[in-house]
Structure formats: C-alpha cells, structure tokens
Short mmCIF file of C-alpha atoms and ligand atoms in Angstrom, two decimals:
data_model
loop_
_atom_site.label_atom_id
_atom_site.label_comp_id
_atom_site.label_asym_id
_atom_site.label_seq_id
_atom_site.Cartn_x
_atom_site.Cartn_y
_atom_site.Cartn_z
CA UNK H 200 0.00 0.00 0.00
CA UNK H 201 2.80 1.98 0.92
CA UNK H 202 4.51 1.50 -2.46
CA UNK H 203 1.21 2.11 -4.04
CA UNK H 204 0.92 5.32 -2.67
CA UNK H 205 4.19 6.43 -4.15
CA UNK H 206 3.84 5.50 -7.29
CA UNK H 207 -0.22 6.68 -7.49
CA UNK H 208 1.22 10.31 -6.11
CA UNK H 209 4.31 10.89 -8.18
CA UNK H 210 4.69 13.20 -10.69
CA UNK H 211 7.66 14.61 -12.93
CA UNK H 212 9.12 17.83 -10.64
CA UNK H 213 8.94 16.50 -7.00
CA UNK H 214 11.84 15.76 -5.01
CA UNK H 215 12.40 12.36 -4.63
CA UNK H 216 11.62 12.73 -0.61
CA UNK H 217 8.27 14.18 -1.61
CA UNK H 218 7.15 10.91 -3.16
CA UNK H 219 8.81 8.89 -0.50
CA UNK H 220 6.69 11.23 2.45
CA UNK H 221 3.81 8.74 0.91
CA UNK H 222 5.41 5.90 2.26
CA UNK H 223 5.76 6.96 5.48
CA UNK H 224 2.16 9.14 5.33
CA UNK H 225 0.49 5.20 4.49
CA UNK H 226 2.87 3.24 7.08
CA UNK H 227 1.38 5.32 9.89
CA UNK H 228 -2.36 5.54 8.70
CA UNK H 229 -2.68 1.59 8.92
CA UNK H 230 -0.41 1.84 12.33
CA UNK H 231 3.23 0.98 11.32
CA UNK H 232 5.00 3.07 13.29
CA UNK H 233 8.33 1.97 12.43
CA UNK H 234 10.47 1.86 9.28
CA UNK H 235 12.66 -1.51 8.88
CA UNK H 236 15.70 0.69 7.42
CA UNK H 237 15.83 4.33 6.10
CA UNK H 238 13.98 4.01 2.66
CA UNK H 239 15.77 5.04 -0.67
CA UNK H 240 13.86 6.90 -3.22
CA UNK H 241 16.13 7.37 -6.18
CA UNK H 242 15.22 8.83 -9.60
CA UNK H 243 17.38 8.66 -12.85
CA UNK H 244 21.06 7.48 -12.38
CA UNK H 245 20.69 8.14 -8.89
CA UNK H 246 18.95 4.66 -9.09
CA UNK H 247 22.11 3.12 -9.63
CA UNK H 248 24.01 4.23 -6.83
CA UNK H 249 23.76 1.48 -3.59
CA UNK H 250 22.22 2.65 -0.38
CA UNK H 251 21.46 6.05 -1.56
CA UNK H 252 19.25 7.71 0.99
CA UNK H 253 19.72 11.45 0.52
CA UNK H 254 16.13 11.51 -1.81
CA UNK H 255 16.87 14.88 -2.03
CA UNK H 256 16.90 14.83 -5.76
CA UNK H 257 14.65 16.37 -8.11
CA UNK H 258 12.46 14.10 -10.81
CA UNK H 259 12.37 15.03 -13.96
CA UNK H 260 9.93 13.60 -16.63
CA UNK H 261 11.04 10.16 -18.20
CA UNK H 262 12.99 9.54 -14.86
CA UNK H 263 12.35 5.84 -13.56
CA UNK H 264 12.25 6.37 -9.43
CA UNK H 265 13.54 3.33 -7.70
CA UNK H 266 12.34 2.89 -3.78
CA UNK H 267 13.50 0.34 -1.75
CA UNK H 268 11.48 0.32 1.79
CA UNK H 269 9.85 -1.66 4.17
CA UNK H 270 7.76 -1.43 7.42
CA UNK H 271 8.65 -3.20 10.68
CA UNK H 272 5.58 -4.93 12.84
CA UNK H 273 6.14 -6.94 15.78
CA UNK H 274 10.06 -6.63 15.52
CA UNK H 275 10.17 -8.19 12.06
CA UNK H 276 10.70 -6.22 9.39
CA UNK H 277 9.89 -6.21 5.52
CA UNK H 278 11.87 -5.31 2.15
CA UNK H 279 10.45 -4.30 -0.77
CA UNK H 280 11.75 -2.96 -4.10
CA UNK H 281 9.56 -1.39 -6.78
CA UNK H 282 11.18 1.14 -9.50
CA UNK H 283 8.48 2.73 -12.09
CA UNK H 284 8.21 5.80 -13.93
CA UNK H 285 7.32 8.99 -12.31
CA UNK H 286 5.51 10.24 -15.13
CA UNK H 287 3.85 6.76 -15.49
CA UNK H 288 4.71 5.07 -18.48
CA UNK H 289 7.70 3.48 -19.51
CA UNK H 290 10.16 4.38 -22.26
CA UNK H 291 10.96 1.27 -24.91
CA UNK H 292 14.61 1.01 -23.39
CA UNK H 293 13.22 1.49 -19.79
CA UNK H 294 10.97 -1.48 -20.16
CA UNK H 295 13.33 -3.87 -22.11
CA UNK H 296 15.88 -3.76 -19.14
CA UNK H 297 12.62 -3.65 -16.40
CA UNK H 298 11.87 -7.08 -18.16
CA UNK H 299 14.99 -8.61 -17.83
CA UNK H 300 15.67 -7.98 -14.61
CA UNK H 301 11.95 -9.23 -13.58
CA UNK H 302 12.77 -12.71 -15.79
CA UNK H 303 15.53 -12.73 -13.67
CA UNK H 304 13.89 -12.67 -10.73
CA UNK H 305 11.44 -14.97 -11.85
CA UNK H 306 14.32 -17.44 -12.53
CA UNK H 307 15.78 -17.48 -9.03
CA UNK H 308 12.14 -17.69 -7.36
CA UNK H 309 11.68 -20.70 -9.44
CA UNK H 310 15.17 -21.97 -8.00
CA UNK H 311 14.51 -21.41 -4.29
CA UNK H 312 13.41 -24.63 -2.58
CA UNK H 313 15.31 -26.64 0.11
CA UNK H 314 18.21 -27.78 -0.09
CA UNK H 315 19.55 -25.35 -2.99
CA UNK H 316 22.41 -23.97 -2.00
CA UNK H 317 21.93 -19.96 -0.97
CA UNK H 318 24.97 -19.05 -3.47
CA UNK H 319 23.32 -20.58 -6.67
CA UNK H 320 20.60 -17.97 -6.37
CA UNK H 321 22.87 -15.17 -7.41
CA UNK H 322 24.59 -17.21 -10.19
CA UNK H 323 21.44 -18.36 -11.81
CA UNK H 324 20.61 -14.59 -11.84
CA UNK H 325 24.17 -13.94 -13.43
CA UNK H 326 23.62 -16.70 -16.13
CA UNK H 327 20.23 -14.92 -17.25
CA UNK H 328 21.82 -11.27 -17.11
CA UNK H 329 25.04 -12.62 -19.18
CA UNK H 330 22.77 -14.25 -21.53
CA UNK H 331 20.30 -11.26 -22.17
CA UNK H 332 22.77 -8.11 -21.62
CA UNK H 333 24.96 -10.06 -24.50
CA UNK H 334 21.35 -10.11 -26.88
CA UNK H 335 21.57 -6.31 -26.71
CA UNK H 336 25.15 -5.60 -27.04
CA UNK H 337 25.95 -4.35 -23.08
CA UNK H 338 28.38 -7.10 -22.12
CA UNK H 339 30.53 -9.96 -23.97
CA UNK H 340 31.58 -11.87 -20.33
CA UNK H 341 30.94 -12.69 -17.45
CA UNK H 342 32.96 -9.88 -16.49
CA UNK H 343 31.35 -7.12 -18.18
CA UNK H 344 28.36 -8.13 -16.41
CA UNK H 345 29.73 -6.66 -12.90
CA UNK H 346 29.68 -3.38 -14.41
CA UNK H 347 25.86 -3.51 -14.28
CA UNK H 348 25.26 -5.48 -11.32
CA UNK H 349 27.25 -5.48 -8.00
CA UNK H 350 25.44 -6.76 -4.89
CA UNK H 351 23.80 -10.30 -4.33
CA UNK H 352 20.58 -11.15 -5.14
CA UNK H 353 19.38 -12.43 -1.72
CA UNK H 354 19.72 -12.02 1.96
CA UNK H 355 18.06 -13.44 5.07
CA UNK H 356 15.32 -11.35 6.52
CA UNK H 357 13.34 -11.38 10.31
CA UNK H 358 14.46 -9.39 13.10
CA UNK H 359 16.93 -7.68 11.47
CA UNK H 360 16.58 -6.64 7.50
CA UNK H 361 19.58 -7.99 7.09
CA UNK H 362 19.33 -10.80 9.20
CA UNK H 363 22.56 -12.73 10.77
CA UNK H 364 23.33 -15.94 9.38
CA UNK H 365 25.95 -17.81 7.02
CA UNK H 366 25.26 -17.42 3.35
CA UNK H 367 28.46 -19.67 2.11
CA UNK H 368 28.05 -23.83 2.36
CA UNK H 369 24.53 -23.17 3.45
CA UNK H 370 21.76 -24.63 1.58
CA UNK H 371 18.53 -23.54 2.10
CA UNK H 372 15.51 -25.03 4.09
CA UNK H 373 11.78 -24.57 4.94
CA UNK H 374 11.28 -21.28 7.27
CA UNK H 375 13.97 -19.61 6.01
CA UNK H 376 12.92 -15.89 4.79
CA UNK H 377 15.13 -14.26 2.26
CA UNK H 378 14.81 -11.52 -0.08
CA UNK H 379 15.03 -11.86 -4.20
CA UNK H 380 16.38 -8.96 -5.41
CA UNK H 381 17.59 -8.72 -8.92
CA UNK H 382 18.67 -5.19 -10.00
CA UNK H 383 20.52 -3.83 -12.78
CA UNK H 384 21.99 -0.06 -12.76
CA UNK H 385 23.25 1.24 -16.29
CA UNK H 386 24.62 4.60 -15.33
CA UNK H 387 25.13 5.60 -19.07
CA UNK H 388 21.25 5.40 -19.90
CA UNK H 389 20.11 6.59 -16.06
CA UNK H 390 18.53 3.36 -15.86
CA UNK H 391 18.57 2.38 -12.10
CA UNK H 392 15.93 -0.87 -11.75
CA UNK H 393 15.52 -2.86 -8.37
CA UNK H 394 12.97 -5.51 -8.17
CA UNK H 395 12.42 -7.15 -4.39
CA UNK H 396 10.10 -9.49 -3.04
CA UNK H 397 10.38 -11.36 0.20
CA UNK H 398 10.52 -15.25 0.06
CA UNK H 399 9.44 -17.89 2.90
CA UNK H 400 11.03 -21.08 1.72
CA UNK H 401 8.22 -23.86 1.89
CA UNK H 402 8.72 -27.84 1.90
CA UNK H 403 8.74 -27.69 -1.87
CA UNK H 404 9.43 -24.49 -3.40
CA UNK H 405 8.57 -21.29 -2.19
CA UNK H 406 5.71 -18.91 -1.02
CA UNK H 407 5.92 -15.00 -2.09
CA UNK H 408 4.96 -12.97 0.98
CA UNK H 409 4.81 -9.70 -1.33
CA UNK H 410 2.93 -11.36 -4.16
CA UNK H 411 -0.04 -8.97 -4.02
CA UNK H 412 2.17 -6.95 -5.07
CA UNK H 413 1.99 -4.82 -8.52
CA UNK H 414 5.02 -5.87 -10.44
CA UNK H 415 4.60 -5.78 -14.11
CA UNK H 416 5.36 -2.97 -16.56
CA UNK H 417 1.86 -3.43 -17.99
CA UNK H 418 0.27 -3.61 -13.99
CA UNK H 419 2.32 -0.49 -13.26
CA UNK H 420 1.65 1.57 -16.21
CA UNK H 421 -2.22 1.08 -15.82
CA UNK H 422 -2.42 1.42 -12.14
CA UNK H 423 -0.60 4.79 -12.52
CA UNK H 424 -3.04 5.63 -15.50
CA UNK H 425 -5.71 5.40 -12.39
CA UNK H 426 -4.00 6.90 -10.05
CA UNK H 427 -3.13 10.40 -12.40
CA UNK H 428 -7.07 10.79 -13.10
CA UNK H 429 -8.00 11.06 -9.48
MN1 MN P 251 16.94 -6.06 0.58
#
C-alpha cells in the first residue's frame, strides 16, 4: 500500500523525498510506526548508486524512481523494491531492461526450494543477465556483467533486515525468509531498476509474501493511469 501510494502520487518535478513522504504518510495511517531501514527513493542514475538515501533529488519527466522500503511490525521487518516511472509510463529502453531484470527474478524464485544452496541464487541470476545483456550488445563476459550489477541477489530477513546468518556452504531449508532482489543499474542510460520481493522457503518451493504486489510494466503503467485521473 505503501509503495502504491508512491507510485499513485508521483509526478515529474517533486523531489524524490516528496514521493517517499507517501510511504511513510500510508505506514502510519494503517499503524506501522516503524520503518525496517531508512527508505531510498532514487530517480534517474541516482537509481544506480547502492544505499542512496539522501532523496533529495529532483524528478524530472522520463525519470524511472527506484524505492527500496519496508515497514517493521512486531520486531520483524519487511523489504520491498519497486522502480516505475514517475511520469507513469515506460520508455521502450526502460521497459526492455525492467523485463529482464523481472525474468531474472522470476528465474531465481523458481530456483529457491530446500536444499539449494543460498549461493546458486545469485549465479542463476548472473547466467540470465550474461545471456540477455549479450542479446543487446551491453556485455561480452561474465565480467562485463559486474559493471551492471554489484550486490547479491538475496539475503536473510526477520528481526533484522539484514538478518545474521551464514550465506556460504549453506543450503537452504523450509522457514527460512530471504529476499530476491535482482537489479541492474546502467549509469550511461540513467537506468537504475531494483525488483524485491520477500521469500518464505516452503517444503517444496517457495511462497511470495509480497505477491499482491503490482510488479509488471503493464500492472504499473495502468495502475498509474488510475491513479493520475484522481
Ligand atoms: Mn533487501
């Protein structure tokens, strides 16, 4: 809901923190008084730098804004991703590398299950990004691919958002809750993307706790159509 409310109440112009006062504004109103971690709310390249938190750009129209936020209840806490377009639609480049970052994500959901070891995760993410950054001429190895993508793609999440535990040798097993995270940041385009969901590892597979989510380019696009009438 939180995320909702950004993306329903941003428009080309604001300061990033303006759209990001909607998280907090929504939080509170259904009686989250606590953030998990500061939230990020970066537009344009500023999307592709890691942790930023000073949201104290200004958006301009065609600018993707990339939040990454989440509530805490009862001492655990959530992580969510989302990055969309602050004037609400996509541009063709925009949503060719939204698309493969979200089939990457799809591909390490599909992987998580017990006994998969936590390290695959990120390497079945870098297969798929080698593979489709190579289709459009960004990378030739496996190399090239750092330049666009330089964190993991999951991490352990309860008390803490980034929870304690080893993430080396350790495969993973049912009750474990762990982020999926796939991002790519192409500073030469301002193209900052960041897709997160949160992940409770079942007997045999996996269970989305952020499905109800929006997620799509096309579920973005027309729920910001909505939200720009009212
Ligand atoms: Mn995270």
């Amino acid at each position: 809901m939180g995320v909702e409310a950004m993306m329903a109440n941003a428009r080309p112009g604001m300061m990033e923190y303006e759209i990001e006062a909607h998280f907090g504004f929504t939080l509170m109103q259904h009686g989250a008084r606590e953030k998990a971690f500061q939230t990020i709310a970066a537009a344009g390249e500023r999307g592709t730098i890691l942790h930023y938190t000073k949201n104290n750009g200004q958006t301009k129209d065609g600018d993707l804004l990339l939040v990454d936020c989440g509530a805490q209840v009862d001492w655990y806490n959530g992580d969510i991703s989302r990055t969309f377009p602050v004037n609400g639609k996509f541009t063709e480049r925009q949503k060719l590398v939204y698309n493969i970052v979200l089939e990457g994500q799809q591909r390490v959901i599909d992987a998580i299950r017990p006994g998969q070891p936590f390290s695959r995760l990120n390497e079945i993410l870098k297969e798929h990004y080698l593979e489709a950054l190579k289709e459009i001429g960004l990378v030739e190895t496996m190399a090239d691919v750092a330049k666009y993508y330089y964190h993991g793609v999951s991490h352990y999440l309860g008390a803490e958002t980034h929870d304690i535990g080893r993430y080396t040798e350790r495969v993973l097993q049912p009750g474990m809750v762990l982020t999926v995270e796939p991002g790519l940041y192409i500073e030469e385009w301002g193209i900052g993307i960041r897709i997160e969901d949160d992940a409770l590892v079942t007997e045999d597979g996996c269970e989305i706790m952020t499905k109800d989510m929006i997620k799509t380019v096309e579920e973005i696009e027309a729920f910001m159509a909505k939200g720009k009438q009212a």
